[in-house]
């Protein structure tokens, strides 16, 4: 009995290790993309571990068959973090990594904000506040089909200013959608300033709880914790909200927890510094 | 109109397992409540939340369902940006139906009247826009948009219950209801019945063409009628800016530049009153249309 548990633990540890390796690949891809085009690097890095854990470990999906009906769905409601979604999809095998170079270029399948043109993108976004509603439609459709398909929505904390977010929070709780998970990337920044300066969000957790969601609060950069909470979410009978505390620009020290990386193109010097830092960290891992 | 729409939905729902109806706390006045009672597992009332409703419909369409989202036409406009950024941008298979359209919410006043919805929906790429006016046509148009692929918007009035069509509705097709050679009137919605009344007994020979599909416009029928008559009037229960009159003018300015008179609600909001009083105030009843026919016929062949 105990050896079975140990084996399972070992497998889990190996899986997590693999996710971490792939996260480093994706970080590198993001820095490469930001060296040639202005992108939302900071808000991409804040939710990297979450998206990577979903695609590389948690979700049931088939990159060779993106339209598989029984797949789990992912909606990037904070569409400006599109670069990290694209890099994760490329790393997962939805399209060649070289294609990342075409990001935001004319005629590219990789639009500035998510679009159905991109293999693996389950929902369009870019205009904030809509992802939870779209996720409700998908979760309802899955229930109607009797499918065990699950729906994950990633929203920004700034995005919670949108009224539609709260409309949809009420709807999902009313429908008791236990197959719907909302993750809020709580990086504390929005376009103009710190979130609490622009419009107060706290107490976010009790707001979500009072709307009828089973709510968790975690460190959004800790892969083990992300897996643990997503496992717990599978046992829920109501929608689950996860407040993932994160740092904008995580992993690149000159961007961390600042609004510099909201949208930027790295200079040659910054690019080299970022790559050097990532390589150092990879060696220490 | 609403009753026919509700009946039509139940009919189609019995045949199409993927049909899902959504509404925003207006199940009773829009008459979709019958569908909800018949198919409760395929019916969603999201409460007073049009933006949420429209995107829930988008999610259903992304999972191969055929959602029909129903609200009062003026409040469907509240979700316009969601329709633009999510549904029309990706050509999702979502059907939107706005009831109480035009001046038909009458006594409720300007907040509840929708005179801009056709313009707002028509400007969106991929969107089909349908304005039926005949009771049976409403049912057929509902079926047609459900069976077609891609996003569609249908607007219907509240109470008026006209019957003027002999042949059925065909998506994208205009119907010549009366032939004539002095002037042609393009119209849609309930007002086509006023136009027909106006044409009977008019001192000029008026052609009447019902144009229930505003987008894609039946360009062939519109141009050939305009060529034959040489003068054009457009009549609709909508702002004169952006609706059927605009669509016809945009086409004819290139293909057959003739005199075009747009009749509708001027650049203004509505107000409370009975439906007939409002039509009269905005000069959308048969006598006013007849008067316009005479004037337009006089402009025939002149630029």
Coordinates of C-alpha atoms in Angstrom, one line a residue:
Chain A
X1 CA 0.0 0.0 0.0
X2 CA 2.6 2.5 1.1
X3 CA 4.8 1.7 -2.0
X4 CA 1.8 2.5 -4.3
X5 CA 1.5 5.9 -2.6
X6 CA 5.2 6.5 -2.9
X7 CA 5.1 5.6 -6.6
X8 CA 2.2 8.0 -7.2
X9 CA 4.1 10.7 -5.3
X10 CA 7.1 10.1 -7.4
X11 CA 5.2 10.3 -10.6
X12 CA 3.5 13.5 -9.4
X13 CA 6.9 15.0 -8.5
X14 CA 8.3 14.1 -11.9
X15 CA 5.3 15.6 -13.6
X16 CA 5.7 18.8 -11.7
X17 CA 9.4 18.9 -12.5
X18 CA 8.5 18.5 -16.2
X19 CA 6.0 21.4 -16.0
X20 CA 8.7 23.6 -14.4
X21 CA 11.1 22.8 -17.2
X22 CA 8.5 23.6 -19.8
X23 CA 7.8 26.9 -18.0
X24 CA 11.4 27.8 -18.4
X25 CA 11.0 27.2 -22.2
X26 CA 8.0 29.4 -22.3
X27 CA 9.7 32.2 -20.4
X28 CA 12.5 32.1 -22.9
X29 CA 10.0 32.2 -25.8
X30 CA 8.2 35.2 -24.3
X31 CA 11.5 37.1 -23.9
X32 CA 12.3 36.3 -27.6
X33 CA 8.9 37.6 -28.7
X34 CA 9.3 40.8 -26.7
X35 CA 12.6 41.5 -28.3
X36 CA 11.0 42.2 -31.7
X37 CA 7.5 43.4 -30.8
X38 CA 5.7 45.4 -28.1
X39 CA 3.8 42.9 -26.0
X40 CA 2.1 42.7 -22.6
X41 CA 5.1 40.9 -21.1
X42 CA 4.4 41.7 -17.4
X43 CA 0.9 40.4 -17.4
X44 CA 1.9 37.4 -19.4
X45 CA 4.6 36.4 -16.9
X46 CA 2.2 36.8 -14.0
X47 CA -0.1 34.0 -15.2
X48 CA 2.5 31.8 -16.9
X49 CA 2.6 29.1 -14.2
X50 CA -1.2 28.9 -14.1
X51 CA -1.6 28.5 -17.8
X52 CA 1.3 26.1 -18.1
X53 CA 0.1 23.9 -15.3
X54 CA -3.3 23.7 -16.9
X55 CA -2.0 22.8 -20.4
X56 CA 1.0 20.6 -19.4
X57 CA -0.6 18.8 -16.5
X58 CA -4.2 19.3 -15.7
X59 CA -6.4 19.7 -18.8
X60 CA -7.5 16.9 -21.0
X61 CA -6.8 18.1 -24.5
X62 CA -5.3 16.9 -27.8
X63 CA -3.0 19.3 -29.7
X64 CA -3.2 17.1 -32.8
X65 CA -7.0 17.4 -32.7
X66 CA -7.8 20.9 -31.4
X67 CA -11.5 20.5 -31.9
X68 CA -11.9 17.2 -29.9
X69 CA -15.4 17.7 -28.4
X70 CA -14.6 16.1 -25.0
X71 CA -11.6 18.3 -24.3
X72 CA -11.4 20.6 -21.3
X73 CA -11.7 24.3 -22.3
X74 CA -9.5 27.3 -21.4
X75 CA -10.6 30.9 -21.8
X76 CA -8.0 33.7 -21.5
X77 CA -10.5 36.4 -20.4
X78 CA -7.5 38.8 -19.9
X79 CA -6.8 38.6 -23.6
X80 CA -3.8 40.9 -23.4
X81 CA -1.8 38.0 -22.0
X82 CA -2.1 36.3 -25.4
X83 CA 1.6 35.9 -25.9
X84 CA 1.9 33.5 -23.0
X85 CA -1.1 31.5 -24.2
X86 CA 0.5 31.3 -27.7
X87 CA 3.8 30.2 -26.3
X88 CA 2.2 27.5 -24.1
X89 CA 0.1 26.3 -27.1
X90 CA 3.3 26.1 -29.2
X91 CA 5.2 24.3 -26.5
X92 CA 2.2 21.9 -26.2
X93 CA 2.4 21.2 -30.0
X94 CA -0.6 23.1 -31.4
X95 CA 1.6 24.8 -34.0
X96 CA 5.3 25.2 -34.7
X97 CA 7.3 27.3 -32.3
X98 CA 8.8 29.3 -35.2
X99 CA 5.4 30.7 -35.8
X100 CA 5.7 32.7 -32.6
X101 CA 7.9 35.1 -34.6
X102 CA 4.8 36.2 -36.6
X103 CA 3.0 37.4 -33.4
X104 CA 1.0 40.5 -34.3
X105 CA 2.4 40.7 -37.9
X106 CA 0.2 41.1 -40.9
X107 CA -1.6 37.9 -42.0
X108 CA -0.5 36.0 -38.9
X109 CA -2.6 33.5 -37.1
X110 CA -1.3 35.0 -33.9
X111 CA -3.4 38.1 -33.4
X112 CA -2.7 40.8 -30.8
X113 CA -5.5 39.3 -28.7
X114 CA -6.9 35.8 -28.9
X115 CA -8.9 34.9 -32.0
X116 CA -10.2 31.5 -33.2
X117 CA -7.7 31.7 -36.1
X118 CA -5.1 30.2 -33.7
X119 CA -5.1 26.4 -33.3
X120 CA -5.9 25.6 -29.7
X121 CA -7.6 28.9 -28.8
X122 CA -11.1 28.0 -27.4
X123 CA -12.6 31.5 -27.2
X124 CA -11.9 34.9 -28.6
X125 CA -11.1 37.7 -26.1
X126 CA -9.5 41.1 -25.9
X127 CA -12.5 43.0 -24.6
X128 CA -12.4 42.5 -20.9
X129 CA -15.1 41.0 -18.7
X130 CA -16.6 38.5 -21.1
X131 CA -14.7 35.2 -20.3
X132 CA -16.7 33.9 -17.4
X133 CA -20.0 34.3 -19.4
X134 CA -18.5 32.4 -22.3
X135 CA -17.3 29.8 -19.9
X136 CA -20.8 29.4 -18.5
X137 CA -22.1 28.7 -22.0
X138 CA -19.4 26.0 -22.5
X139 CA -20.0 24.5 -19.0
X140 CA -23.8 24.4 -19.6
X141 CA -23.2 22.8 -23.0
X142 CA -21.0 20.1 -21.4
X143 CA -23.7 19.4 -18.8
X144 CA -26.3 19.1 -21.5
X145 CA -24.2 16.6 -23.4
X146 CA -23.4 14.7 -20.2
X147 CA -19.8 15.3 -20.8
X148 CA -17.1 15.5 -18.1
X149 CA -15.4 18.3 -20.0
X150 CA -14.3 21.1 -17.6
X151 CA -14.0 24.8 -18.3
X152 CA -11.2 27.0 -16.9
X153 CA -11.4 30.8 -17.2
X154 CA -8.4 33.0 -16.4
X155 CA -9.3 36.7 -15.6
X156 CA -7.3 39.6 -14.4
X157 CA -7.8 41.4 -11.1
X158 CA -8.2 44.7 -12.9
X159 CA -10.8 43.1 -15.1
X160 CA -13.0 42.6 -12.1
X161 CA -14.0 46.3 -12.6
X162 CA -16.2 45.2 -15.4
X163 CA -19.9 44.9 -14.4
X164 CA -20.4 41.8 -16.6
X165 CA -17.9 39.9 -14.4
X166 CA -20.4 40.2 -11.5
X167 CA -23.4 39.4 -13.7
X168 CA -21.7 36.2 -14.7
X169 CA -20.6 35.3 -11.2
X170 CA -24.2 35.4 -10.2
X171 CA -25.3 33.3 -13.1
X172 CA -22.7 30.5 -12.6
X173 CA -23.5 30.2 -8.9
X174 CA -27.2 30.1 -9.6
X175 CA -26.7 27.3 -12.1
X176 CA -24.3 25.4 -9.7
X177 CA -21.8 24.9 -12.4
X178 CA -19.3 22.5 -10.6
X179 CA -17.5 22.1 -13.9
X180 CA -16.4 25.8 -14.1
X181 CA -13.2 27.1 -12.5
X182 CA -12.3 30.8 -12.4
X183 CA -8.7 31.8 -11.7
X184 CA -8.0 35.4 -11.0
X185 CA -4.5 36.6 -11.7
X186 CA -4.1 38.9 -8.7
X187 CA -1.0 40.7 -9.8
X188 CA -2.2 44.0 -8.2
X189 CA -1.7 46.1 -11.3
X190 CA -4.0 47.4 -14.1
X191 CA -3.2 49.7 -17.0
X192 CA -3.2 53.0 -15.2
X193 CA -1.9 52.1 -11.7
X194 CA -2.1 49.6 -8.8
X195 CA -5.5 48.0 -8.7
X196 CA -6.4 49.4 -5.4
X197 CA -5.6 52.9 -6.5
X198 CA -7.7 52.8 -9.6
X199 CA -10.7 51.0 -8.0
X200 CA -10.7 49.1 -4.8
X201 CA -11.1 45.3 -5.2
X202 CA -10.6 44.2 -1.6
X203 CA -12.0 42.2 0.0
X204 CA -12.0 40.2 -3.2
X205 CA -12.2 36.8 -1.6
X206 CA -15.3 37.5 0.5
X207 CA -17.0 39.1 -2.5
X208 CA -16.5 35.9 -4.5
X209 CA -17.7 33.8 -1.5
X210 CA -20.7 35.9 -1.0
X211 CA -21.6 35.5 -4.7
X212 CA -21.8 31.7 -4.0
X213 CA -18.4 30.5 -5.3
X214 CA -16.2 28.1 -3.5
X215 CA -13.1 30.3 -3.1
X216 CA -9.4 29.6 -2.6
X217 CA -6.4 31.8 -2.3
X218 CA -2.9 30.6 -3.4
X219 CA 0.5 31.6 -4.6
X220 CA 0.0 31.7 -8.3
X221 CA 3.6 30.9 -9.1
X222 CA 3.8 27.7 -7.1
X223 CA 3.1 24.8 -9.4
X224 CA 2.5 22.3 -6.6
X225 CA -0.1 24.6 -5.0
X226 CA -1.8 25.2 -8.4
X227 CA -2.1 21.5 -9.0
X228 CA -3.4 20.9 -5.5
X229 CA -6.1 23.5 -5.7
X230 CA -7.2 22.4 -9.2
X231 CA -7.5 18.9 -7.9
X232 CA -9.7 20.2 -5.0
X233 CA -11.8 22.1 -7.6
X234 CA -12.7 18.8 -9.3
X235 CA -14.6 17.7 -6.2
X236 CA -16.7 20.9 -6.0
X237 CA -20.4 20.9 -6.7
X238 CA -20.5 24.7 -7.3
X239 CA -18.2 26.9 -9.3
X240 CA -14.7 27.4 -7.9
X241 CA -12.8 30.7 -7.8
X242 CA -9.1 30.7 -7.2
X243 CA -7.4 34.0 -6.3
X244 CA -3.8 33.4 -7.5
X245 CA -1.5 35.9 -5.9
X246 CA 1.1 36.7 -8.5
X247 CA 3.8 39.3 -9.5
X248 CA 3.5 41.2 -12.7
X249 CA 6.7 40.5 -14.6
X250 CA 7.6 37.4 -12.5
X251 CA 11.0 35.9 -13.3
X252 CA 12.6 39.0 -14.7
X253 CA 13.9 41.1 -11.9
X254 CA 13.8 44.5 -13.6
X255 CA 10.1 44.0 -14.4
X256 CA 8.9 42.3 -11.3
X257 CA 5.9 43.9 -9.5
X258 CA 6.0 47.1 -11.6
X259 CA 3.9 48.4 -14.4
X260 CA 6.9 48.8 -16.7
X261 CA 6.1 45.6 -18.5
X262 CA 2.5 46.4 -19.1
X263 CA 3.3 46.7 -22.7
X264 CA 6.8 46.9 -23.9
X265 CA 9.5 46.0 -26.4
X266 CA 12.8 45.0 -24.8
X267 CA 15.9 46.9 -25.8
X268 CA 19.0 44.9 -26.8
X269 CA 20.4 45.5 -23.4
X270 CA 17.3 44.5 -21.6
X271 CA 16.9 41.4 -23.8
X272 CA 20.4 40.2 -22.9
X273 CA 19.9 40.9 -19.2
X274 CA 16.6 38.9 -19.2
X275 CA 18.1 35.9 -21.1
X276 CA 21.1 35.9 -18.7
X277 CA 18.8 35.9 -15.7
X278 CA 16.7 33.1 -17.0
X279 CA 19.8 31.0 -17.8
X280 CA 21.2 31.6 -14.3
X281 CA 17.9 30.5 -12.8
X282 CA 17.7 27.4 -15.0
X283 CA 21.2 26.3 -13.9
X284 CA 20.2 26.7 -10.2
X285 CA 16.9 24.7 -10.7
Chain B
X1 CA -45.8 38.8 -33.7
X2 CA -44.4 37.7 -30.4
X3 CA -47.0 34.9 -30.2
X4 CA -46.0 33.6 -33.6
X5 CA -42.4 33.8 -32.7
X6 CA -42.9 31.8 -29.5
X7 CA -44.9 29.2 -31.4
X8 CA -42.2 29.0 -34.1
X9 CA -39.5 28.4 -31.5
X10 CA -41.4 25.5 -30.0
X11 CA -41.9 23.9 -33.4
X12 CA -38.2 24.2 -34.3
X13 CA -37.2 23.1 -30.8
X14 CA -39.1 19.8 -31.3
X15 CA -37.0 19.1 -34.4
X16 CA -33.6 20.5 -33.4
X17 CA -32.1 19.0 -30.2
X18 CA -29.3 21.6 -30.3
X19 CA -31.5 24.6 -30.0
X20 CA -31.1 26.5 -26.7
X21 CA -33.2 29.5 -25.9
X22 CA -31.8 32.2 -23.5
X23 CA -33.5 35.3 -22.1
X24 CA -32.9 38.1 -19.6
X25 CA -36.0 38.1 -17.4
X26 CA -38.4 38.7 -20.2
X27 CA -39.5 35.2 -20.9
X28 CA -43.2 36.2 -20.5
X29 CA -43.4 39.4 -22.6
X30 CA -41.2 37.9 -25.4
X31 CA -43.3 34.7 -25.4
X32 CA -40.3 32.4 -25.1
X33 CA -41.8 31.1 -21.8
X34 CA -43.7 28.4 -23.8
X35 CA -40.4 27.0 -25.1
X36 CA -39.1 27.1 -21.5
X37 CA -42.0 25.1 -20.3
X38 CA -41.7 22.6 -23.1
X39 CA -37.9 22.2 -23.0
X40 CA -36.8 23.3 -19.6
X41 CA -33.4 21.6 -19.9
X42 CA -32.7 23.8 -23.0
X43 CA -33.9 27.1 -21.6
X44 CA -31.8 29.6 -19.7
X45 CA -33.0 32.7 -18.0
X46 CA -29.9 34.6 -16.8
X47 CA -31.9 37.4 -15.1
X48 CA -31.6 41.0 -16.0
X49 CA -28.2 40.7 -17.6
X50 CA -28.1 41.1 -21.4
X51 CA -24.3 41.3 -21.6
X52 CA -24.0 38.0 -19.7
X53 CA -26.7 36.4 -21.8
X54 CA -25.1 37.2 -25.1
X55 CA -21.7 35.8 -24.1
X56 CA -23.3 32.7 -22.5
X57 CA -24.9 32.2 -25.9
X58 CA -21.4 32.6 -27.5
X59 CA -20.0 29.9 -25.2
X60 CA -22.9 27.6 -26.2
X61 CA -22.2 28.2 -29.9
X62 CA -18.5 27.5 -29.3
X63 CA -19.7 24.1 -28.0
X64 CA -21.8 23.3 -31.1
X65 CA -25.2 24.4 -29.6
X66 CA -27.5 26.7 -31.5
X67 CA -28.4 29.4 -29.1
X68 CA -31.3 31.9 -29.6
X69 CA -30.9 34.9 -27.2
X70 CA -34.0 36.9 -26.8
X71 CA -34.5 40.3 -25.2
X72 CA -36.3 43.6 -25.8
X73 CA -34.6 45.1 -28.8
X74 CA -33.5 48.4 -27.0
X75 CA -31.7 46.4 -24.3
X76 CA -30.1 43.9 -26.7
X77 CA -28.2 47.0 -27.9
X78 CA -26.7 47.2 -24.4
X79 CA -24.7 44.0 -25.3
X80 CA -23.6 45.4 -28.7
X81 CA -20.0 45.4 -27.8
X82 CA -20.2 41.8 -26.8
X83 CA -21.9 41.0 -30.0
X84 CA -19.2 42.9 -31.9
X85 CA -16.1 41.6 -30.2
X86 CA -17.1 38.0 -29.6
X87 CA -20.0 36.9 -31.8
X88 CA -19.6 38.8 -35.0
X89 CA -15.8 39.0 -35.0
X90 CA -15.6 35.2 -34.9
X91 CA -18.8 34.6 -36.8
X92 CA -20.3 32.5 -34.0
X93 CA -23.5 30.7 -34.7
X94 CA -25.6 32.8 -32.3
X95 CA -29.1 34.0 -33.1
X96 CA -30.2 37.3 -31.5
X97 CA -33.9 38.3 -31.4
X98 CA -35.0 41.8 -30.3
X99 CA -38.7 42.1 -29.6
X100 CA -40.8 45.3 -28.9
X101 CA -38.7 46.8 -31.8
X102 CA -39.3 50.1 -33.5
X103 CA -42.1 52.2 -32.0
X104 CA -44.0 49.2 -30.9
X105 CA -43.3 49.5 -27.2
X106 CA -45.4 52.7 -27.7
X107 CA -46.7 53.8 -24.3
X108 CA -43.5 52.8 -22.5
X109 CA -41.7 55.7 -24.2
X110 CA -38.3 56.4 -25.6
X111 CA -36.3 54.2 -23.3
X112 CA -38.2 51.2 -24.5
X113 CA -38.4 52.0 -28.2
X114 CA -35.6 50.9 -30.5
X115 CA -34.9 53.0 -33.5
X116 CA -31.2 52.3 -33.9
X117 CA -30.8 48.5 -33.7
X118 CA -30.9 47.7 -37.4
X119 CA -28.1 50.3 -38.0
X120 CA -26.0 48.9 -35.1
X121 CA -26.3 45.3 -36.2
X122 CA -26.0 46.0 -39.9
X123 CA -22.6 47.6 -39.5
X124 CA -21.2 44.3 -38.1
X125 CA -19.3 42.0 -40.5
X126 CA -20.8 38.5 -40.7
X127 CA -24.1 39.6 -39.3
X128 CA -27.4 38.7 -41.0
X129 CA -30.2 41.2 -40.2
X130 CA -33.8 40.3 -40.6
X131 CA -37.0 42.4 -40.1
X132 CA -40.1 40.4 -40.9
X133 CA -43.5 41.9 -40.7
X134 CA -46.0 39.2 -41.4
X135 CA -47.2 36.8 -38.8
X136 CA -46.4 33.7 -40.7
X137 CA -43.2 35.2 -42.0
X138 CA -41.9 35.6 -38.4
X139 CA -42.1 31.9 -37.9
X140 CA -40.4 31.2 -41.2
X141 CA -37.7 33.8 -40.6
X142 CA -37.0 32.2 -37.2
X143 CA -36.6 28.9 -38.8
X144 CA -34.4 30.3 -41.5
X145 CA -32.0 32.0 -39.2
X146 CA -31.7 29.0 -37.0
X147 CA -31.0 26.8 -40.0
X148 CA -28.4 29.2 -41.5
X149 CA -24.8 29.2 -40.2
X150 CA -23.4 32.3 -38.5
X151 CA -24.7 35.2 -36.4
X152 CA -28.1 36.7 -37.1
X153 CA -30.3 39.4 -35.6
X154 CA -34.0 39.5 -36.0
X155 CA -36.2 42.3 -34.7
X156 CA -40.0 42.0 -34.3
X157 CA -42.7 44.3 -33.0
X158 CA -44.8 43.9 -29.9
X159 CA -48.5 43.7 -30.8
X160 CA -49.2 44.3 -34.5
X161 CA -50.2 41.1 -36.2
X162 CA -50.4 41.7 -40.0
X163 CA -50.9 39.2 -42.8
X164 CA -49.9 40.4 -46.2
X165 CA -47.6 37.7 -47.7
X166 CA -48.7 34.9 -50.0
X167 CA -45.4 33.4 -50.5
X168 CA -43.0 32.2 -47.8
X169 CA -39.9 33.9 -46.4
X170 CA -36.6 33.3 -48.0
X171 CA -33.4 34.5 -46.3
X172 CA -31.7 37.2 -48.4
X173 CA -34.7 37.6 -50.8
X174 CA -37.0 40.6 -51.3
X175 CA -40.6 39.9 -52.4
X176 CA -42.4 42.0 -55.0
X177 CA -45.9 42.3 -53.5
X178 CA -47.3 44.7 -56.1
X179 CA -46.1 45.7 -59.5
X180 CA -46.0 49.3 -60.6
X181 CA -44.0 51.6 -62.9
X182 CA -44.1 55.2 -61.4
X183 CA -42.4 54.6 -58.1
X184 CA -41.1 51.7 -56.0
X185 CA -41.4 51.4 -52.2
X186 CA -39.0 49.2 -50.3
X187 CA -40.2 48.5 -46.8
X188 CA -40.1 45.9 -44.0
X189 CA -41.6 45.0 -40.7
X190 CA -45.3 45.8 -40.0
X191 CA -45.1 48.9 -42.1
X192 CA -45.2 47.0 -45.4
X193 CA -48.9 46.6 -44.6
X194 CA -49.3 50.3 -44.5
X195 CA -47.4 50.7 -47.7
X196 CA -49.7 48.2 -49.4
X197 CA -52.7 50.2 -48.2
X198 CA -51.1 53.4 -49.5
X199 CA -50.5 51.8 -52.9
X200 CA -54.2 50.8 -53.3
X201 CA -56.0 53.8 -54.6
X202 CA -52.9 55.9 -55.0
X203 CA -53.1 58.2 -58.0
X204 CA -49.7 56.9 -59.2
X205 CA -48.7 53.3 -60.1
X206 CA -46.6 52.2 -57.2
X207 CA -44.5 49.0 -57.0
X208 CA -44.2 47.5 -53.5
X209 CA -41.2 45.4 -52.5
X210 CA -41.0 43.9 -49.1
X211 CA -37.4 43.6 -47.9
X212 CA -37.3 41.5 -44.8
X213 CA -33.6 40.8 -45.1
X214 CA -31.7 44.0 -44.6
X215 CA -28.4 42.2 -44.7
X216 CA -27.4 40.6 -47.0
X217 CA -29.6 42.9 -49.1
X218 CA -31.2 41.4 -52.2
X219 CA -29.2 43.7 -54.5
X220 CA -30.5 42.2 -57.7
X221 CA -34.2 42.8 -56.8
X222 CA -33.5 46.3 -55.4
X223 CA -31.6 47.5 -58.4
X224 CA -34.0 46.0 -61.0
X225 CA -37.0 47.5 -59.2
X226 CA -35.3 50.9 -59.0
X227 CA -34.4 50.8 -62.7
X228 CA -38.0 50.0 -63.6
X229 CA -39.6 52.6 -61.4
X230 CA -37.0 55.3 -61.6
X231 CA -37.9 56.7 -58.2
X232 CA -37.6 55.1 -54.8
X233 CA -39.1 55.4 -51.3
X234 CA -37.9 53.4 -48.3
X235 CA -40.3 53.0 -45.3
X236 CA -39.2 51.5 -42.0
X237 CA -39.9 51.7 -38.3
X238 CA -36.4 52.8 -37.5
X239 CA -34.2 55.9 -37.6
X240 CA -33.8 57.2 -41.2
X241 CA -30.1 56.9 -40.4
X242 CA -28.5 53.5 -40.8
X243 CA -31.4 51.2 -41.6
X244 CA -33.1 49.8 -44.7
X245 CA -33.2 53.3 -46.3
X246 CA -29.5 53.7 -45.9
X247 CA -28.7 50.2 -47.1
X248 CA -30.8 50.8 -50.3
X249 CA -29.2 54.3 -50.8
X250 CA -25.7 52.9 -50.4
X251 CA -26.4 50.3 -53.1
X252 CA -28.3 52.6 -55.5
X253 CA -25.8 55.4 -55.3
X254 CA -23.4 53.2 -57.2
X255 CA -25.6 50.9 -59.2
X256 CA -28.6 53.0 -60.2
X257 CA -28.5 56.6 -58.9
X258 CA -32.2 57.7 -58.8
X259 CA -34.3 59.8 -56.4
X260 CA -34.5 58.1 -53.0
X261 CA -36.8 59.3 -50.2
X262 CA -36.2 57.7 -46.8
X263 CA -39.2 57.5 -44.5
X264 CA -38.8 56.5 -40.9
X265 CA -38.2 58.2 -37.6
X266 CA -36.2 61.4 -38.1
X267 CA -33.0 62.0 -36.2
X268 CA -34.9 62.0 -32.9
X269 CA -36.1 59.8 -30.0
X270 CA -39.6 58.5 -29.6
X271 CA -42.0 59.3 -26.8
X272 CA -45.1 57.7 -25.1
X273 CA -48.3 57.4 -27.0
X274 CA -50.4 54.7 -28.7
X275 CA -48.7 52.8 -31.5
X276 CA -51.1 54.4 -34.1
X277 CA -50.5 57.9 -32.7
X278 CA -46.7 57.4 -32.9
X279 CA -46.9 56.2 -36.5
X280 CA -49.1 59.1 -37.4
X281 CA -46.8 61.6 -35.7
X282 CA -43.8 60.3 -37.6
X283 CA -45.9 60.2 -40.9
X284 CA -45.6 56.5 -41.3
X285 CA -49.3 55.7 -42.0
X286 CA -50.8 55.0 -45.4
X287 CA -52.0 58.6 -46.2
X288 CA -48.5 60.0 -45.6
X289 CA -46.9 57.2 -47.6
X290 CA -49.4 57.8 -50.5
X291 CA -48.5 61.5 -50.5
X292 CA -44.8 60.6 -50.7
X293 CA -45.5 58.3 -53.6
X294 CA -47.0 61.1 -55.6
X295 CA -44.1 63.4 -54.8
X296 CA -41.5 60.8 -55.6
X297 CA -43.2 59.9 -58.9
X298 CA -42.9 63.6 -59.9
X299 CA -39.1 63.3 -59.3
X300 CA -38.9 60.3 -61.7
X301 CA -35.9 60.6 -64.0
X302 CA -34.8 63.9 -62.4
X303 CA -31.7 64.0 -60.2

